[in-house]
Coordinates of N, CA and C in Angstrom, one line a residue:
X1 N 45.0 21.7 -14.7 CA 43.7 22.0 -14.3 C 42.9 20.7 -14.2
X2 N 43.3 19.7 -15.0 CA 42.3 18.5 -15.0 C 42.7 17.7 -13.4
X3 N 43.6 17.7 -12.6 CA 43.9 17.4 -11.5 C 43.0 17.9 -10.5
X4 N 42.4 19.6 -10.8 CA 41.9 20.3 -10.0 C 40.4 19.6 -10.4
X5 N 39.8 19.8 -11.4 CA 38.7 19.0 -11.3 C 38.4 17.8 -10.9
X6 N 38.9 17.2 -11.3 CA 39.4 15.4 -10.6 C 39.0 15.7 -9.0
X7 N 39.7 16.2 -8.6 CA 39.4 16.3 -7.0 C 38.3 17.1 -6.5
X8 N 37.8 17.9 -7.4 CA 35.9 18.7 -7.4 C 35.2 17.7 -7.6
X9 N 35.5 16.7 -8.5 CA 34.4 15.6 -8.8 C 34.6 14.6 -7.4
X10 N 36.0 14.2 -7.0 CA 36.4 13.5 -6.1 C 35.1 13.6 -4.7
X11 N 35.4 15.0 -4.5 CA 34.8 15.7 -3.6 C 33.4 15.8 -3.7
X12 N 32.8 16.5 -4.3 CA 31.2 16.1 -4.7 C 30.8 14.4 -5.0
X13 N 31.3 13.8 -5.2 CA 30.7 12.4 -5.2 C 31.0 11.8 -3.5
X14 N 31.6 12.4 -2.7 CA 31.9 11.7 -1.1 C 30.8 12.4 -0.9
X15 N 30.8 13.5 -1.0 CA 29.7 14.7 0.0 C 28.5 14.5 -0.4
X16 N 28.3 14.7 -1.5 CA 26.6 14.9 -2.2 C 25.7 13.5 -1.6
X17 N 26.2 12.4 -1.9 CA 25.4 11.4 -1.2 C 25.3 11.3 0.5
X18 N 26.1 11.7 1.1 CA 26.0 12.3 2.4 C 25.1 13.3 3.1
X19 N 24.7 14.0 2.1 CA 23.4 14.8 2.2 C 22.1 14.4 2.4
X20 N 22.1 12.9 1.6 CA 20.8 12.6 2.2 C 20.6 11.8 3.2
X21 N 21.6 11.8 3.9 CA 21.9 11.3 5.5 C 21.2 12.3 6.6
X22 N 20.9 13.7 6.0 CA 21.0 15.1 6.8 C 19.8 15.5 6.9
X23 N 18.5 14.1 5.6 CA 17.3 14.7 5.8 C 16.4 15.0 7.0
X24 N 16.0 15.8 7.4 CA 14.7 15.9 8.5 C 13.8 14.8 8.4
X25 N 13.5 14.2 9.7 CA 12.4 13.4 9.5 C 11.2 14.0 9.7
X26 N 10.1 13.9 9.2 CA 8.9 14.4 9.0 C 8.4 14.3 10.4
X27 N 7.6 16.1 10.5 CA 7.3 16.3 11.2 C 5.5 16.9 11.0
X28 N 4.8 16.7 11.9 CA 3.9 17.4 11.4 C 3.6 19.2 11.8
X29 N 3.0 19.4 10.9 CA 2.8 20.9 11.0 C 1.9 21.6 12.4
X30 N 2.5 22.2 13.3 CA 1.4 22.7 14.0 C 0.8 24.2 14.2
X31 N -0.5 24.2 14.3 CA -1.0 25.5 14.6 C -0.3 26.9 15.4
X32 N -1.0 28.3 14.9 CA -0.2 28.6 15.9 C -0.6 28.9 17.7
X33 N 0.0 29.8 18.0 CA -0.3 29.7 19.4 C -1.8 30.0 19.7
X34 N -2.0 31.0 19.2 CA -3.6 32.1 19.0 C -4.5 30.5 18.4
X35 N -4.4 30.2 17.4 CA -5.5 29.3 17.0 C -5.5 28.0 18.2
X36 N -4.4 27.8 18.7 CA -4.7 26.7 19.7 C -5.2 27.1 21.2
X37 N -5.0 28.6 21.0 CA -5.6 29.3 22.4 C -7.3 28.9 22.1
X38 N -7.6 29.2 21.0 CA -9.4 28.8 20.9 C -9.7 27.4 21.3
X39 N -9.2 26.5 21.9 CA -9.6 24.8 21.8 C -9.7 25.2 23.5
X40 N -10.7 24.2 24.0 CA -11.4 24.0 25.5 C -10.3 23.6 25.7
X41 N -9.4 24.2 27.4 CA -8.6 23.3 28.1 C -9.1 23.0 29.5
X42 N -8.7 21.7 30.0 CA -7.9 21.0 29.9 C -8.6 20.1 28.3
X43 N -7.5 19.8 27.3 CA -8.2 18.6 26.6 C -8.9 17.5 26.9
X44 N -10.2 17.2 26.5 CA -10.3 15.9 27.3 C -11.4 15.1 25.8
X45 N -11.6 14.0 26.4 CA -12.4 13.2 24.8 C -13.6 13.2 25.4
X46 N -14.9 13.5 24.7 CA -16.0 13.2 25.1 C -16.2 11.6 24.9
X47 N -16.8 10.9 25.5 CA -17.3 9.7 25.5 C -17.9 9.1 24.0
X48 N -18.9 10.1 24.0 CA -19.3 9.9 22.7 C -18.8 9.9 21.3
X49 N -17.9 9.0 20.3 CA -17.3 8.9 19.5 C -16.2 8.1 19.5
X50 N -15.9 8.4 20.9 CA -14.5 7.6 21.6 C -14.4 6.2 20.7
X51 N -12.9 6.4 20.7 CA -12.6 4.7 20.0 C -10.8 4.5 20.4
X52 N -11.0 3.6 21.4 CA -9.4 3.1 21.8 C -8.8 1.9 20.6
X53 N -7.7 2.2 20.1 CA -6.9 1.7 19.4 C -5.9 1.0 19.8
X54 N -6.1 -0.6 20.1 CA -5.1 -0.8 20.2 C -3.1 -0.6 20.1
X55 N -2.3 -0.3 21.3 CA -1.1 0.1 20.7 C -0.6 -0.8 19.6
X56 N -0.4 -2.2 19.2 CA -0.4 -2.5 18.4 C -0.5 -2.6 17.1
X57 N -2.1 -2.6 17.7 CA -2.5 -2.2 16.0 C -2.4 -1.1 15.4
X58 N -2.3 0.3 16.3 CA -2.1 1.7 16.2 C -0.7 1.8 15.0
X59 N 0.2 0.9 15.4 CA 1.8 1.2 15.2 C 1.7 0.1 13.7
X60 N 0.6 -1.2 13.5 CA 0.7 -1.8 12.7 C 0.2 -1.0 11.2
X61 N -0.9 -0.2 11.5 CA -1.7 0.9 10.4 C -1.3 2.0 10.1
X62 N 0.1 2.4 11.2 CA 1.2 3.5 10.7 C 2.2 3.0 9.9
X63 N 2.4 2.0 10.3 CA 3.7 1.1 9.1 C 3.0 0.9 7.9
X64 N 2.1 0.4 7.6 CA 1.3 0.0 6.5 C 0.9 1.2 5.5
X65 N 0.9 2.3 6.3 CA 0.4 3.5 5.7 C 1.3 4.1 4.9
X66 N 2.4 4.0 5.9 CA 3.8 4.6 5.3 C 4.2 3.9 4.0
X67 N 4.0 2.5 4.1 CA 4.4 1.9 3.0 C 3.7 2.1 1.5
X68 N 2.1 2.7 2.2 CA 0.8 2.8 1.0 C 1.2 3.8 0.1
X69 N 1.2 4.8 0.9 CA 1.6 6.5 0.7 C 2.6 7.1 1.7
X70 N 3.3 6.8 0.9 CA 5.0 7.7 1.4 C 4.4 9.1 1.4
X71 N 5.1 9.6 2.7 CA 4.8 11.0 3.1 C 5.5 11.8 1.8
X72 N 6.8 10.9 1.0 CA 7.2 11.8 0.4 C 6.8 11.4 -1.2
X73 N 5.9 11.3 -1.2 CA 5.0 10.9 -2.8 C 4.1 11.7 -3.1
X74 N 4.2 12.8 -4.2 CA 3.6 13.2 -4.5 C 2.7 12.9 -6.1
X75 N 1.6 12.9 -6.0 CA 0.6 12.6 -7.0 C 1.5 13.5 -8.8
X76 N 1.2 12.8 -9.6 CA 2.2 13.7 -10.5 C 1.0 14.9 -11.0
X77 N 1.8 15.3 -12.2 CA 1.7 16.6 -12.8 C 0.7 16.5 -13.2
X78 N 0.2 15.6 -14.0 CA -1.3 15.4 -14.9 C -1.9 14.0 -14.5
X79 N -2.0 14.5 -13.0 CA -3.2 13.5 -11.9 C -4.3 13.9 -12.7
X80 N -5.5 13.0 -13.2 CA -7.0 13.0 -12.6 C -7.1 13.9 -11.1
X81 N -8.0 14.4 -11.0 CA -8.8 15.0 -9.4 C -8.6 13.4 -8.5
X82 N -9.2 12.5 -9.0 CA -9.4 11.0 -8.3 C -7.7 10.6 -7.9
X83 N -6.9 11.3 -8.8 CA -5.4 10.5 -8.6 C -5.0 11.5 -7.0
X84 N -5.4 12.7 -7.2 CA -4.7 13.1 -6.2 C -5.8 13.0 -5.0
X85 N -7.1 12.7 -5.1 CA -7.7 11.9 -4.2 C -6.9 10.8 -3.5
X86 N -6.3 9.9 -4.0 CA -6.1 8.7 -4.2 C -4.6 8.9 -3.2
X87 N -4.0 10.1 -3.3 CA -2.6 10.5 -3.2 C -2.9 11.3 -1.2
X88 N -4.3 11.1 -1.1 CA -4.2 11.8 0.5 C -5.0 11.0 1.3
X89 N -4.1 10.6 2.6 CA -4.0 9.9 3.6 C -5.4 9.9 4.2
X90 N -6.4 10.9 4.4 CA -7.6 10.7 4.5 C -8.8 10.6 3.6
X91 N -8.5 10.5 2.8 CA -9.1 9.8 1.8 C -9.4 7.8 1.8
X92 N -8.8 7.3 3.2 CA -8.5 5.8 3.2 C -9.5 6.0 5.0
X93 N -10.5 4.6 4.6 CA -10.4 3.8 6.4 C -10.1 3.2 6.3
X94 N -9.9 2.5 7.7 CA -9.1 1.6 8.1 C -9.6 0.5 8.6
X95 N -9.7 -0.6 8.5 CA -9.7 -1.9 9.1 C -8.4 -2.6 10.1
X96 N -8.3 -3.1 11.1 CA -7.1 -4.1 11.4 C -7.7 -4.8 12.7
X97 N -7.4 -6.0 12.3 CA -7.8 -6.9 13.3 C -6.6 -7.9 13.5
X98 N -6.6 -8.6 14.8 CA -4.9 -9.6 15.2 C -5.1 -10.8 14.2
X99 N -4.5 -11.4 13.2 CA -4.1 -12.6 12.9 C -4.2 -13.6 13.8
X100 N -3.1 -13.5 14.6 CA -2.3 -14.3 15.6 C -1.8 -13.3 16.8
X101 N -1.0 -13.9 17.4 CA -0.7 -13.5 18.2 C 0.7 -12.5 17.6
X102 N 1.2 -12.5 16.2 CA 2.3 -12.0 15.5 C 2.2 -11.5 14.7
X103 N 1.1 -11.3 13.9 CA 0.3 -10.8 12.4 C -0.8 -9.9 13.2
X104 N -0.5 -8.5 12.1 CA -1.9 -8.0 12.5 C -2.3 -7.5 10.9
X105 N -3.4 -7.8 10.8 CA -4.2 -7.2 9.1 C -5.0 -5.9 8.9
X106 N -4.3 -5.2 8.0 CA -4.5 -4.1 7.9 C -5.3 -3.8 6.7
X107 N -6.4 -3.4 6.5 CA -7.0 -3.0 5.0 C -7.2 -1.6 5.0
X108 N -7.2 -0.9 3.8 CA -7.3 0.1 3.7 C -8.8 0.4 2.8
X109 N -9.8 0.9 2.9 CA -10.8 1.6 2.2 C -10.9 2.7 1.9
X110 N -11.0 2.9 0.6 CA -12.1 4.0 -0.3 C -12.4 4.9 0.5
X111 N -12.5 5.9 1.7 CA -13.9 6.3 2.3 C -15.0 6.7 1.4
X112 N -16.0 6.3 2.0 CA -17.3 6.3 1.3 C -17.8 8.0 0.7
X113 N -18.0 8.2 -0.3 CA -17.9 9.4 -1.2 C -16.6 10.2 -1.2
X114 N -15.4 9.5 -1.0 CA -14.3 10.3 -1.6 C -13.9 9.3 -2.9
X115 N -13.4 10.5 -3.6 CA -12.5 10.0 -4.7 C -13.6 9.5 -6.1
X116 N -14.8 10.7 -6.3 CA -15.4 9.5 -7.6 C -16.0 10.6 -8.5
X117 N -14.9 12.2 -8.5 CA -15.3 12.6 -9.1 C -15.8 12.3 -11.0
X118 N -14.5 10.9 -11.0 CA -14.8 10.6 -12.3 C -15.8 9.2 -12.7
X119 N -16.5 8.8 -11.9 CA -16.9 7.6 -11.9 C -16.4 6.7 -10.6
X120 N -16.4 5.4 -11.1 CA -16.4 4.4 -9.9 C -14.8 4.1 -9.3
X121 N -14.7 4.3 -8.3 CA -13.7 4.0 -7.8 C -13.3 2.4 -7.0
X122 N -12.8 1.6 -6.7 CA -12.5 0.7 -6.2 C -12.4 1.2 -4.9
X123 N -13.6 0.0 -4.1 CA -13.6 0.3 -2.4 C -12.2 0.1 -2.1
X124 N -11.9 -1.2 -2.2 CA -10.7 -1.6 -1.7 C -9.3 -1.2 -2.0
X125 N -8.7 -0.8 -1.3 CA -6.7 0.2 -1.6 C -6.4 -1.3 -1.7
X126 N -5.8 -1.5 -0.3 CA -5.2 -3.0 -0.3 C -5.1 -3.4 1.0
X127 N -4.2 -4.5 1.3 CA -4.7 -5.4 2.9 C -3.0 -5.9 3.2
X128 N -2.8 -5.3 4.1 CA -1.6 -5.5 4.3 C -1.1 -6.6 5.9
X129 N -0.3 -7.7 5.7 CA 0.2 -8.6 6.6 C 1.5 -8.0 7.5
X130 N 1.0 -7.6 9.0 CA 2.1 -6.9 9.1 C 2.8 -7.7 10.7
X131 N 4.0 -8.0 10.8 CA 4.8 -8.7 11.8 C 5.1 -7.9 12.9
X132 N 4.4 -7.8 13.8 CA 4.3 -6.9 15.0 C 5.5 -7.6 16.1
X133 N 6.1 -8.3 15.9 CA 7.5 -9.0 16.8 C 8.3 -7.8 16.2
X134 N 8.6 -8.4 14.8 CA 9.9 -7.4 14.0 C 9.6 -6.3 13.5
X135 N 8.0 -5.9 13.1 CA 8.3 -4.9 12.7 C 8.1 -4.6 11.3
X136 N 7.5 -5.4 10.5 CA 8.2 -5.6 9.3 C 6.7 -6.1 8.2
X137 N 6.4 -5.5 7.1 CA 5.6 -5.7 6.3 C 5.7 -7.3 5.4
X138 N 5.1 -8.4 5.8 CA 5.2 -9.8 5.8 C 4.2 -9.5 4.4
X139 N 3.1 -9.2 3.6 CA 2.6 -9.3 2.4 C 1.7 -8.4 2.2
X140 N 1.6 -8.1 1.0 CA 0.7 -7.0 0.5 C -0.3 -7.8 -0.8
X141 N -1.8 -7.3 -0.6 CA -2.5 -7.7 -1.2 C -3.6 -6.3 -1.9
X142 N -3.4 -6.4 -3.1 CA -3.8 -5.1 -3.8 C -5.3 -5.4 -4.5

């Protein structure tokens, strides 16, 4: 019998880490048909509020974000209110402006009255150096 387990362990140790090969990439949730029938069509943006985002910098403050707050991080068990503030994606603005022609800088803010149900919170998350050639998070400043 210890042959037979030997090869159940064999087996679960190839397989089980292969599994997380098989995760779903995150998708976001959408409405359903009925609640999206209520929205004006054709979509269109009114002028007023309008704000074009650079594609660069668009793709530099999704990298940075992902790195801030992992989609898959959840705030723990005995968060503060402010921790799980702290733990949701709109809870932050945004700053990013070009370095260079290779660096784009990303900061993240507090938004103004989120997160203080306990007192003062720190405006600033952090400011992140990000390499728009590669791709690639160059420094993080907290």
């Amino acid at each position: 019998m210890s042959l037979r387990w030997a090869k159940v362990a064999l087996l679960l140790a190839v397989v089980l880490p292969g599994c997380a090969l098989f995760q779903r990439p995150f998708r976001p949730e959408h409405a359903s048909k009925e609640e999206a029938a209520k929205l004006p069509y054709p979509l269109w943006l009114p002028s007023e509020g309008r704000v074009r985002v650079p594609a660069n910098l668009a793709a530099a403050i999704e990298l940075a974000m992902d790195d801030m707050l992992p989609r898959d991080v959840k705030p723990p068990r005995d968060a503060t209110p402010d921790d799980v503030c702290l733990h949701r994606r709109d809870s932050y603005d945004v700053e990013a402006a070009p370095l260079n022609d290779e660096v784009v800088l990303v900061r993240f803010l507090v938004k103004e009255g989120a997160c203080r149900s306990e007192g003062a919170i720190a405006t600033e998350a952090a400011t992140y150096a990000i390499d728009i050639r590669g791709w690639r998070i160059l420094a993080v400043q907290r």
